[in-house]
Tab-separated table of C-alpha atoms in Angstrom:
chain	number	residue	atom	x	y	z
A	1	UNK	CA	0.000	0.000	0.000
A	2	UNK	CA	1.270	3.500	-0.786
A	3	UNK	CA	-0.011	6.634	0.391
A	4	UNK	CA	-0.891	9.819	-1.134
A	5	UNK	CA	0.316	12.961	0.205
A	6	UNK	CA	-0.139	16.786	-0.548
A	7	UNK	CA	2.766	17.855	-1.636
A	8	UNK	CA	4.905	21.465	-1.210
A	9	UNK	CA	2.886	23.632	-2.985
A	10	UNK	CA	4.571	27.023	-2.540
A	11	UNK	CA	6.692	28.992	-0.133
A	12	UNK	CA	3.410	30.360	2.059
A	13	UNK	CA	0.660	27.993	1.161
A	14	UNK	CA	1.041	25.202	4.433
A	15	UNK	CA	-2.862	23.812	3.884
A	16	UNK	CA	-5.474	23.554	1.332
A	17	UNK	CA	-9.180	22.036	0.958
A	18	UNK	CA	-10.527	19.130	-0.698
A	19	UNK	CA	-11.991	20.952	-3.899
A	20	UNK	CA	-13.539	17.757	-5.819
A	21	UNK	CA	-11.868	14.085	-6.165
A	22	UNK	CA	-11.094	13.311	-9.152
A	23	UNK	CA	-10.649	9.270	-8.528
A	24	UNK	CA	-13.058	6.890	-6.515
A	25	UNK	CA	-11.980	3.627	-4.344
A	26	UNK	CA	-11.661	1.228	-7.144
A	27	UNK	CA	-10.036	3.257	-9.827
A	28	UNK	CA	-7.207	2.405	-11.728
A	29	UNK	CA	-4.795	4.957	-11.476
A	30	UNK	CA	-1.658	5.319	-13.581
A	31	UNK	CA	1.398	7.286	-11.924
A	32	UNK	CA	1.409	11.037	-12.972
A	33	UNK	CA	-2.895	10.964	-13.406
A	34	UNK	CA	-4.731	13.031	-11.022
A	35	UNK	CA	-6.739	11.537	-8.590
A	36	UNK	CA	-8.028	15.183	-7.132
A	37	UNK	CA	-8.139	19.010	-7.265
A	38	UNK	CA	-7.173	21.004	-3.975
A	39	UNK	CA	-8.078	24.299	-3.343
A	40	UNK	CA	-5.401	26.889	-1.924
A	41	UNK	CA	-6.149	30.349	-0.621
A	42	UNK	CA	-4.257	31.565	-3.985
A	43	UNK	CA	-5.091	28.879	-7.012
A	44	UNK	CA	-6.860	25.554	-7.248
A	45	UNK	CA	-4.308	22.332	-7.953
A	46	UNK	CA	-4.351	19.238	-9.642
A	47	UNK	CA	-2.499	16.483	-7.668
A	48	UNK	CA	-1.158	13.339	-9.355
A	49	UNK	CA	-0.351	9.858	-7.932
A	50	UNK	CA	3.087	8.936	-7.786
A	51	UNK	CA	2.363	5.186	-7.659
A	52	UNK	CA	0.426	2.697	-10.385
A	53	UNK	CA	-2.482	0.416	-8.826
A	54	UNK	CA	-5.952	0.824	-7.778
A	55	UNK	CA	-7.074	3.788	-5.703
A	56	UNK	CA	-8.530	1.523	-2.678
A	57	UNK	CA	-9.610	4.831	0.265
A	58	UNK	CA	-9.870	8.550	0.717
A	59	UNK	CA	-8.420	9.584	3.545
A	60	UNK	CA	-10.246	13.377	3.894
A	61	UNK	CA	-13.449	14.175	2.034
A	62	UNK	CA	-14.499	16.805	-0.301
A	63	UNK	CA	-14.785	20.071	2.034
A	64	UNK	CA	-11.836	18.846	4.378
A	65	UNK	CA	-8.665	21.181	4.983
A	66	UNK	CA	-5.423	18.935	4.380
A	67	UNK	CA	-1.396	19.853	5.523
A	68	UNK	CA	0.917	19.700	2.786
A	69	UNK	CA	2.581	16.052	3.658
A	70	UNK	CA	-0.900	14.508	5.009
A	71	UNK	CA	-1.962	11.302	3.367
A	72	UNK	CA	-5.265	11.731	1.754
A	73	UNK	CA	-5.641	8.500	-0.263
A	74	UNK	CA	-4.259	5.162	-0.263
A	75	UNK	CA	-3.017	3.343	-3.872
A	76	UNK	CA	-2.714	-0.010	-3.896
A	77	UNK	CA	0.341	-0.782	-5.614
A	78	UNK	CA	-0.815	-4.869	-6.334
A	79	UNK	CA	-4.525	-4.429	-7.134
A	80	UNK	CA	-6.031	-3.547	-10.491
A	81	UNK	CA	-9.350	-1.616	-11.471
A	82	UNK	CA	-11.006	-5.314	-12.109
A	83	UNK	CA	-10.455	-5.939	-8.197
A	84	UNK	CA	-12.676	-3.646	-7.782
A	85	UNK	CA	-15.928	-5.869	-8.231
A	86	UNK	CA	-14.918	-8.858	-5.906
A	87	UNK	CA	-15.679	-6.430	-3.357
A	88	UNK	CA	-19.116	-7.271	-3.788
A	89	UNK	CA	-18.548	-11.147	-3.803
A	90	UNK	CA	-19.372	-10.746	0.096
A	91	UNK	CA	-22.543	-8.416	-0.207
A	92	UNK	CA	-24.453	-11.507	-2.023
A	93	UNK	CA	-22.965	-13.743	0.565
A	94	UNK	CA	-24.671	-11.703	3.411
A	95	UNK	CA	-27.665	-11.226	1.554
A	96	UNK	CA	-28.186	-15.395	0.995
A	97	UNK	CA	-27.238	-15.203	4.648
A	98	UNK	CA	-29.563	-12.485	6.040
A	99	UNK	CA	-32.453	-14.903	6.561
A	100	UNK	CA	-30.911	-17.363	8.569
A	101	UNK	CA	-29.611	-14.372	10.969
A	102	UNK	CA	-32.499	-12.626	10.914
A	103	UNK	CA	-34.267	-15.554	12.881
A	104	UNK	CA	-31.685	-15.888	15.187
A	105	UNK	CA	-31.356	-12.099	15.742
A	106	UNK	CA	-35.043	-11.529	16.285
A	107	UNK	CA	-34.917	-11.322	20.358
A	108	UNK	CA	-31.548	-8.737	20.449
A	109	UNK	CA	-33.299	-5.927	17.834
A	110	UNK	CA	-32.564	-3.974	21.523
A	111	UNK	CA	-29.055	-4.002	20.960
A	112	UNK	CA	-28.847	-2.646	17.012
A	113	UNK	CA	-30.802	0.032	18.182
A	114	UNK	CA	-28.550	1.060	20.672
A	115	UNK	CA	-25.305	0.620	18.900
A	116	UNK	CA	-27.339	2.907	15.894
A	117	UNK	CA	-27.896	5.517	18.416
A	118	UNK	CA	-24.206	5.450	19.896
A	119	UNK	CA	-22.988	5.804	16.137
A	120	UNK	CA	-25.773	8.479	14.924
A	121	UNK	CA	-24.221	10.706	17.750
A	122	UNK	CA	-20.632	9.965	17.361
A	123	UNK	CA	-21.662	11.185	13.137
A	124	UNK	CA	-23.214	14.177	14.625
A	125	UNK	CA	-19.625	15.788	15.359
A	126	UNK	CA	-17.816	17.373	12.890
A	127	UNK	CA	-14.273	15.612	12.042
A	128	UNK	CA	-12.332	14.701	9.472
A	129	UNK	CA	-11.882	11.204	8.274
A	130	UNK	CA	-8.303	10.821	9.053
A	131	UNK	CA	-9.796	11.706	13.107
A	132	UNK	CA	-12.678	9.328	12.549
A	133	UNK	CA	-10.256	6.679	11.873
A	134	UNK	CA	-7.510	6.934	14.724
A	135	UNK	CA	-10.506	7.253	17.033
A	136	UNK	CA	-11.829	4.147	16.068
A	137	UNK	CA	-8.551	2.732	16.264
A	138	UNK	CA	-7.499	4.212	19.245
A	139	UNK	CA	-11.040	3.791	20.795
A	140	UNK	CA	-11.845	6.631	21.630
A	141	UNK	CA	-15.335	8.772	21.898
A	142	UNK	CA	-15.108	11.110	19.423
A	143	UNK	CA	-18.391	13.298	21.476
A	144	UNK	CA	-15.569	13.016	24.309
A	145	UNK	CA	-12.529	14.461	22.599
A	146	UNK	CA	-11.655	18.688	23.151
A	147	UNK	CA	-11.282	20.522	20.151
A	148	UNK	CA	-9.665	23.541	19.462
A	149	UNK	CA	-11.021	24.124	16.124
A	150	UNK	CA	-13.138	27.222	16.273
A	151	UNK	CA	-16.252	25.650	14.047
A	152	UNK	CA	-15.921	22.661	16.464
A	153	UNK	CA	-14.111	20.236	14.163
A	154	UNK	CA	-12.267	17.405	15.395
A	155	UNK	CA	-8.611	17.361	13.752
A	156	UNK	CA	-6.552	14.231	14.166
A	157	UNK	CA	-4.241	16.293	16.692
A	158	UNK	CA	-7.122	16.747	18.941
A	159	UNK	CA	-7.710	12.998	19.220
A	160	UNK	CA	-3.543	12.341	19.671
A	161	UNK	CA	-4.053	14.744	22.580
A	162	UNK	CA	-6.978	12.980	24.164
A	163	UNK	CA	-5.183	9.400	23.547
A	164	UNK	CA	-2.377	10.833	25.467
A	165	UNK	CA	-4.177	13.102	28.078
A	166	UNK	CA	-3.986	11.556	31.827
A	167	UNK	CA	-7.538	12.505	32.455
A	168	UNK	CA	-8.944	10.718	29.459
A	169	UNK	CA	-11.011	8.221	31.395
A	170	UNK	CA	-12.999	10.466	33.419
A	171	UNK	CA	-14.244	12.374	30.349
A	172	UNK	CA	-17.527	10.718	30.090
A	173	UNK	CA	-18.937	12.566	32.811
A	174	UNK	CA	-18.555	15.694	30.825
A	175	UNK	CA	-20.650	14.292	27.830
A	176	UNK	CA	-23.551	16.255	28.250
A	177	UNK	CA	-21.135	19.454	28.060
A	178	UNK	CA	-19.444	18.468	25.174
A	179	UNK	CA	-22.783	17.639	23.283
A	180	UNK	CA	-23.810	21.618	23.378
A	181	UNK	CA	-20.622	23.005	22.432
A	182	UNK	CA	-20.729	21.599	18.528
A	183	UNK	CA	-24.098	22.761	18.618
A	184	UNK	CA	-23.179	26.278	19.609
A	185	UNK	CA	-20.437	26.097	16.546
A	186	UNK	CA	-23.100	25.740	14.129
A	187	UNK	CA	-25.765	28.284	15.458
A	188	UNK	CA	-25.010	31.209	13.764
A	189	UNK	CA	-26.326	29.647	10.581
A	190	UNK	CA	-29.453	28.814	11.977
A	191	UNK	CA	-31.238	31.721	10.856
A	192	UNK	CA	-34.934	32.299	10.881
A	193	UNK	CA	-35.474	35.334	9.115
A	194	UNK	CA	-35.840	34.575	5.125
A	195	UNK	CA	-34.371	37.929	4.392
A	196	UNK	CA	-31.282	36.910	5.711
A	197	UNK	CA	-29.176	34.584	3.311
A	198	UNK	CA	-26.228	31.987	4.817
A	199	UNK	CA	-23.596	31.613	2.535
A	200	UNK	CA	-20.290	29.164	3.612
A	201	UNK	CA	-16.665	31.359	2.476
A	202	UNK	CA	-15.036	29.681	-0.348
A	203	UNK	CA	-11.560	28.174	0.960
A	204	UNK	CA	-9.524	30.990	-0.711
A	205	UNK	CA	-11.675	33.379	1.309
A	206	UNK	CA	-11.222	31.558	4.537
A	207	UNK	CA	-7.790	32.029	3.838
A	208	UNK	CA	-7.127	35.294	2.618
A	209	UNK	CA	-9.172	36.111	6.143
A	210	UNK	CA	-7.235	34.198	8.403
A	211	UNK	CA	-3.981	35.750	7.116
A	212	UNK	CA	-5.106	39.071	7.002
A	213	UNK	CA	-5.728	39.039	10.560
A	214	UNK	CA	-2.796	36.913	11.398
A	215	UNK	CA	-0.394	39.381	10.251
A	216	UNK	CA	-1.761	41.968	11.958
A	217	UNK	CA	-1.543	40.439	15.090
A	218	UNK	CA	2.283	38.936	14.213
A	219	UNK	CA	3.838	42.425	12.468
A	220	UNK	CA	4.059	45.718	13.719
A	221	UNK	CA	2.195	47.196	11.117
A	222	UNK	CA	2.347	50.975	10.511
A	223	UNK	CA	1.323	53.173	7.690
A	224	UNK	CA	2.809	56.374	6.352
A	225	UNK	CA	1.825	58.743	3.301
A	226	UNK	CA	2.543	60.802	0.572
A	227	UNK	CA	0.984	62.657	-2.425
A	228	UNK	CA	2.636	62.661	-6.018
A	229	UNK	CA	1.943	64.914	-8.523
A	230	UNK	CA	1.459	62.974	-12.098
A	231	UNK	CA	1.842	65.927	-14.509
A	232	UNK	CA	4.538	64.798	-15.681
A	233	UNK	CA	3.979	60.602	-16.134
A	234	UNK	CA	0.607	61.693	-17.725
A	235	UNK	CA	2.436	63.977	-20.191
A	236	UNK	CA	5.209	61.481	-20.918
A	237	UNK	CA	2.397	58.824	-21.375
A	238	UNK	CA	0.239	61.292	-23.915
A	239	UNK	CA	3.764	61.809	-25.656
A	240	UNK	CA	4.426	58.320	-26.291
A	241	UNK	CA	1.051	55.996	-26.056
A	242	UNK	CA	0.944	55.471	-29.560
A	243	UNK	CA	3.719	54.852	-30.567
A	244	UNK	CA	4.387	52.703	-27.577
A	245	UNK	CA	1.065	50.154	-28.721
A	246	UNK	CA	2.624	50.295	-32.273
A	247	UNK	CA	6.145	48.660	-31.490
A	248	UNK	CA	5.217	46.757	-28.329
A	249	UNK	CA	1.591	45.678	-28.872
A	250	UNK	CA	0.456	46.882	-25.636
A	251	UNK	CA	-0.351	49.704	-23.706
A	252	UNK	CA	1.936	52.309	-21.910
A	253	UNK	CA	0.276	52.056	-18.126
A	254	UNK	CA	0.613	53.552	-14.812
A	255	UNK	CA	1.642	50.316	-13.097
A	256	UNK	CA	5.406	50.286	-15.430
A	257	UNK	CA	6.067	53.870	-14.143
A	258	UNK	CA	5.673	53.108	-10.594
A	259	UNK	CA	7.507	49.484	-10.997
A	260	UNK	CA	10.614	51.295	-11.736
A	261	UNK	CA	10.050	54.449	-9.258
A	262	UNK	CA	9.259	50.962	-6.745
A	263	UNK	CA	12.598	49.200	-7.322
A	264	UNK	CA	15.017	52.165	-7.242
A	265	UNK	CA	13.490	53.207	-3.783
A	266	UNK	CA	14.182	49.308	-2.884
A	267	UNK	CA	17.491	49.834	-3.971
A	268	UNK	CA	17.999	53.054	-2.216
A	269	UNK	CA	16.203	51.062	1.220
A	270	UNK	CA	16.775	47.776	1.267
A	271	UNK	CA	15.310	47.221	4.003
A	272	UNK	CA	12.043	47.001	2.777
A	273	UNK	CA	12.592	43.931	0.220
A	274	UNK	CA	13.630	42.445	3.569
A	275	UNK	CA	11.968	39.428	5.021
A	276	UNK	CA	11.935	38.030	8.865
A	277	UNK	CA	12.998	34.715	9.889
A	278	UNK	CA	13.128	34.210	13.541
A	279	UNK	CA	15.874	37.189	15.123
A	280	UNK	CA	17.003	36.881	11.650
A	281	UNK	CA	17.033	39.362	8.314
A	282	UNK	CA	16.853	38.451	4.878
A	283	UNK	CA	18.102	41.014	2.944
A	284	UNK	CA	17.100	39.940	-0.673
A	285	UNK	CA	19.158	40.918	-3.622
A	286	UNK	CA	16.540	40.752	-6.288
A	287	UNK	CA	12.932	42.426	-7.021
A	288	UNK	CA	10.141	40.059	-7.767
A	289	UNK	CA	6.994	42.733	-7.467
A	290	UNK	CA	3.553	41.492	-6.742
A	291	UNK	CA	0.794	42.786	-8.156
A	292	UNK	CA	-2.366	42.734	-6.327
A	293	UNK	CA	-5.009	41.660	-8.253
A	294	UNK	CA	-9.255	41.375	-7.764
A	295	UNK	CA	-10.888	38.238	-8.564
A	296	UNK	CA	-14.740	36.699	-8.423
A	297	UNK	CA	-13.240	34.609	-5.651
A	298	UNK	CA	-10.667	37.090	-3.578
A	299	UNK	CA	-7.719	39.067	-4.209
A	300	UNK	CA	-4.639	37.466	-5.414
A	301	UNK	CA	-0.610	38.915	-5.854
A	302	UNK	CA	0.850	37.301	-8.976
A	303	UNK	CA	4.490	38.191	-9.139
A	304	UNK	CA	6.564	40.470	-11.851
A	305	UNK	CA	9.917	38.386	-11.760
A	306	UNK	CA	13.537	40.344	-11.779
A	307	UNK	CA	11.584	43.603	-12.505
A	308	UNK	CA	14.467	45.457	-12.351
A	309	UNK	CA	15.945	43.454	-15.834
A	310	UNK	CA	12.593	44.273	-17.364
A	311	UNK	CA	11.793	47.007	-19.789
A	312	UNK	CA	8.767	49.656	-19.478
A	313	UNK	CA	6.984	47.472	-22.249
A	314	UNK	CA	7.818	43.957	-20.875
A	315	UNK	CA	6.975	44.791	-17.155
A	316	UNK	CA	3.325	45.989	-19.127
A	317	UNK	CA	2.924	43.228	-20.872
A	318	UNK	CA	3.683	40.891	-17.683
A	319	UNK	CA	1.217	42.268	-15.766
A	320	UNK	CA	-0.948	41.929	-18.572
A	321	UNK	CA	-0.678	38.613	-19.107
A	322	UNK	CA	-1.043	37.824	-15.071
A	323	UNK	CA	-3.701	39.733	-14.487
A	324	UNK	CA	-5.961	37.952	-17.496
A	325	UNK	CA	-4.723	34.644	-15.957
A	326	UNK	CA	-5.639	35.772	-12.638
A	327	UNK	CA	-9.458	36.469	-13.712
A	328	UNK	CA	-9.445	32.926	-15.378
A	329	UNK	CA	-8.301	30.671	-12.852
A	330	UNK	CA	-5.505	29.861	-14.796
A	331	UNK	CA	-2.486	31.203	-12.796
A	332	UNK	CA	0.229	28.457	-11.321
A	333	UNK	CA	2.150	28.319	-8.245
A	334	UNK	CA	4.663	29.833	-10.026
A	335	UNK	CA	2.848	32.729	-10.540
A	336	UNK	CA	2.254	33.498	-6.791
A	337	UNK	CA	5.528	32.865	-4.955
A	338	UNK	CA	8.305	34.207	-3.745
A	339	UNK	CA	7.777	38.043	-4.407
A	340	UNK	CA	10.006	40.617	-2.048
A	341	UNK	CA	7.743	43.133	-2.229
A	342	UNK	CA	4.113	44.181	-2.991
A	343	UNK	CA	1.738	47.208	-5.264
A	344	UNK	CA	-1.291	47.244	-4.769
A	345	UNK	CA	-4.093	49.971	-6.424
A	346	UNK	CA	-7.495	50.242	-5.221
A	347	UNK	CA	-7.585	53.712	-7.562
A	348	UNK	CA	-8.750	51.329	-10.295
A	349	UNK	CA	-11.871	50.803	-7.896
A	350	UNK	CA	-11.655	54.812	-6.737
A	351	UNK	CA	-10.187	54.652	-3.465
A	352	UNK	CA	-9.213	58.170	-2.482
A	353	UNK	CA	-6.862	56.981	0.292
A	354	UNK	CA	-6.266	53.284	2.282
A	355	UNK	CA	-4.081	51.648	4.347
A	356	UNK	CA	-2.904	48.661	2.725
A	357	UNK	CA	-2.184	45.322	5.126
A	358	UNK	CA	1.224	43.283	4.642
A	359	UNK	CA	1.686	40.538	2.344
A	360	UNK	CA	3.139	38.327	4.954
A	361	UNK	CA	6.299	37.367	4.925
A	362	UNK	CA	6.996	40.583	2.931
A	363	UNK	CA	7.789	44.046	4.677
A	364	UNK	CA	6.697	46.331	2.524
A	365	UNK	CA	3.855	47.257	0.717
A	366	UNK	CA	2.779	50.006	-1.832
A	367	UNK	CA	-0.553	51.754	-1.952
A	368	UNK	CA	-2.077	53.712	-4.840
A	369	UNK	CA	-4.376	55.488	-4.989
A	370	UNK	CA	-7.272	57.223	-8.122
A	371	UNK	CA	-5.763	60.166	-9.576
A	372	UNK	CA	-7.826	63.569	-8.529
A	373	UNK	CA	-7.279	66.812	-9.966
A	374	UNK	CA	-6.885	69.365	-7.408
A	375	UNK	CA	-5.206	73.242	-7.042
A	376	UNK	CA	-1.923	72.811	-5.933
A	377	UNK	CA	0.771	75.399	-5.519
A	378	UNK	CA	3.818	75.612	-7.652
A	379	UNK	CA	5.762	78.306	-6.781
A	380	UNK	CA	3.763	81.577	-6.359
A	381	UNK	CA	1.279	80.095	-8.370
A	382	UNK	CA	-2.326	78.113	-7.876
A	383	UNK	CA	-2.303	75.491	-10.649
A	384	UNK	CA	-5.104	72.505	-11.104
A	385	UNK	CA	-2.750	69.138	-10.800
A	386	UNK	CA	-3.448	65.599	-11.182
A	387	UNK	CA	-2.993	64.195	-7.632
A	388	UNK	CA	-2.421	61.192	-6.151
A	389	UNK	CA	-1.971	59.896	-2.532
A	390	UNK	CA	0.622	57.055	-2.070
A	391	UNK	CA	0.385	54.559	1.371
A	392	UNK	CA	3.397	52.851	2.416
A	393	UNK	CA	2.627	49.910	4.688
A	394	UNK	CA	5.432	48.482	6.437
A	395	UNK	CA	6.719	46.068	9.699
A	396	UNK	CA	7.799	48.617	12.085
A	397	UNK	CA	10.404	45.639	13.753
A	398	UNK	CA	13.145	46.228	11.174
A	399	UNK	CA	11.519	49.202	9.028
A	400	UNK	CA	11.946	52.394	10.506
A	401	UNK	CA	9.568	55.628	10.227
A	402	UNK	CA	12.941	57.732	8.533
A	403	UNK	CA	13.438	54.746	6.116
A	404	UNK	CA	9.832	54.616	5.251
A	405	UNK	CA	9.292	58.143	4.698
A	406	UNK	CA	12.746	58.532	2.473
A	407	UNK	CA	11.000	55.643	0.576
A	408	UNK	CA	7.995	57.397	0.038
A	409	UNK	CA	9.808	60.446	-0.913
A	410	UNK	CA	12.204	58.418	-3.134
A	411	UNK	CA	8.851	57.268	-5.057
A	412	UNK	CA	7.574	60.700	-5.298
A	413	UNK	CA	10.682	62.089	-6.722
A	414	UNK	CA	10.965	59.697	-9.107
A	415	UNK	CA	7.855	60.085	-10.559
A	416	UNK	CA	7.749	64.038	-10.469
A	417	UNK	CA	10.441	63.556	-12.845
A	418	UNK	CA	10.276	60.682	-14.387
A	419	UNK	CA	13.565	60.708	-16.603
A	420	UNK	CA	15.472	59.294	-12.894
A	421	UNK	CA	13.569	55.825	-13.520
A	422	UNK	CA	15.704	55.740	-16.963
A	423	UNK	CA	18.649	55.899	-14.258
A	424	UNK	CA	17.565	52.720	-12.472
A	425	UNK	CA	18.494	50.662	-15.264
């Protein structure tokens, strides 16, 4: 028998869910062939089989969150897709034999009953099937077992800790408690008021909520701002859009300009392509630049690799290309991990001004914001400009407010005149 296991996905992604199985006990399954689809908090994966043979038990069910190295299926290695039917061989035998039991079982119906009510309650808590099955082995209660789990699901850890907890056999008394408890986890569904619709988060939006609020509670998250003035982008852009679309087949955007003005403030303060690992600073050499991007099912930060080698046109065209595959499901692992430091631009959406949380493990991240024409004073003079206020994000434990403000400033200086990002290289 060989077990299959989630594998390493990416650098951040630890867990996914069960999205839909792809192979049934009693497939055939040839190495490399998928056997399910996993959902991640980023993109939905396909996961093979490493071994040949016949796919003989899921280990989690569709819905269940899985670690990357859990077993969730077992392939046997010596069976074969025709095995499958002999499996039935003994449902005819207990069917010929049913009527000779049934006599002799006629005076204990009493006890049936009673084992059917000791397993309809032990199916009324939630757990996964890989805690179902070391509680059977292990025999243990499941109604009896503390959970941790918020929504009152039993995880296989929860079990290990009630094999091994001293006070394990005096738990019965406190079935009545426990009873109530899973009951109180599922309440705030019960809803009686038909103007009020329940709707269960997607996995990906489970997720993205769990780490939003984890880094905020891990970093020491602090904001600073800015304002740029984008005379002179917009009338570089005017300038040049068409001829730009005629040699490069795509469009001259915002999102280049501030790529560039991004990586030669990184350059200037390292710091904030930084990344923390215990008392420990990575201090990272190269600029991958995530892109924040909205999707039907959550936002996601494909990455813009060695931005710094790319050209105005081929940093367009990348984030192009991502974005479309973003908005089709279609981005890979690849896509997602490993960036250094993060842009994100709720202008597109008409955000005047946010305050943008960290991509965790990243440092850093960038904030734009929609572009409003307002009177601004240039010299002794009231002129209308086009405006925009910038949010830098940052971890205040190796970032510090002077660094983060010169990085800001760095950014608008750039941009006020954009012939420096020609001097980043």
């Amino acid at each position: 028998m060989a077990e299959v296991k989630v594998p390493e996905l990416a650098e951040s992604i630890s867990e996914g869910s069960i999205a839909q199985w792809l192979k049934q006990p009693g497939d055939h399954v040839e190495k490399g062939e998928y056997v399910l689809e996993l959902e991640t908090d980023k993109v939905n994966v396909e996961i093979i089989s490493d071994y040949t043979g016949t796919l003989s038990e899921h280990l989690a069910e569709e819905g269940d969150t899985v670690q990357v190295g859990q077993a969730i299926a077992i392939v046997d290695e010596n069976g074969s897709a025709a095995a499958a039917p002999k499996a039935e061989a003994p449902k005819v035998e207990e069917a010929k034999a049913e009527p000779a039991k049934a006599k002799q079982a006629a005076p204990a119906k009493e006890a049936p009953k009673a084992e059917a009510k000791e397993a309809s309650s032990t199916q009324q808590v939630i757990a996964s099937p890989a805690a179902r099955k070391l509680a059977r082995e292990k025999g243990i209660d499941l109604t009896q077992v503390p959970v941790a789990d918020p929504l009152g699901r039993v995880r296989v850890q929860d079990v290990e800790a009630a094999s091994n907890a001293p006070a394990a056999p005096t738990a019965p008394a406190a079935a009545p408690k426990q009873a109530p408890a899973a009951k109180q986890a599922a309440a705030p569904v019960e809803v009686n008021d038909d103007r009020i619709e329940v709707v269960k988060m997607t996995r990906r939006r489970q997720t993205i909520a769990k780490r939003l609020v984890q880094v905020q509670s891990e970093a020491a998250m602090l904001t600073t701002f800015n304002e740029v003035d984008l005379s002179a982008v917009m009338e570089l852009r005017n300038r040049h859009k068409d001829s730009f679309v005629k040699t490069n087949d795509v469009k001259l955007g915002f999102m280049s300009f501030f790529t560039k003005a991004v990586i030669g403030a990184l350059k200037k303060y390292p710091l904030l392509n930084a990344e923390i690992q215990g008392d420990h600073i990575l201090k990272k050499n190269f600029y991958d630049i995530g892109v924040a991007v909205s999707t039907d099912e959550g936002l996601v930060v494909p990455v813009v690799r060695d931005a710094d080698r790319k050209s105005f046109a081929e940093i367009e065209k990348n984030i192009s290309d991502l974005a479309v595959k973003a908005r089709n499901n279609k981005l890979g692992l690849s896509d997602l991990s490993g960036g250094t430091f993060t842009i994100t631009n709720g202008g597109t959406f008409g955000s005047l001004l946010s305050t943008p949380i960290l991509n965790a493990p990243q440092v850093g991240i960038l904030g734009m914001h929609t572009i409003k024409t307002r009177p601004i004073a240039v010299g002794d003079q009231i002129e209308n400009r086009p405006m925009m206020y910038l949010a830098l994000s940052y971890d205040h434990r190796i970032v510090d407010g002077k660094e983060a403000v010169g990085f800001l400033v760095a950014i608008k200086d750039m941009l006020e005149d954009p012939e420096q990002l020609l001097l980043q290289g």
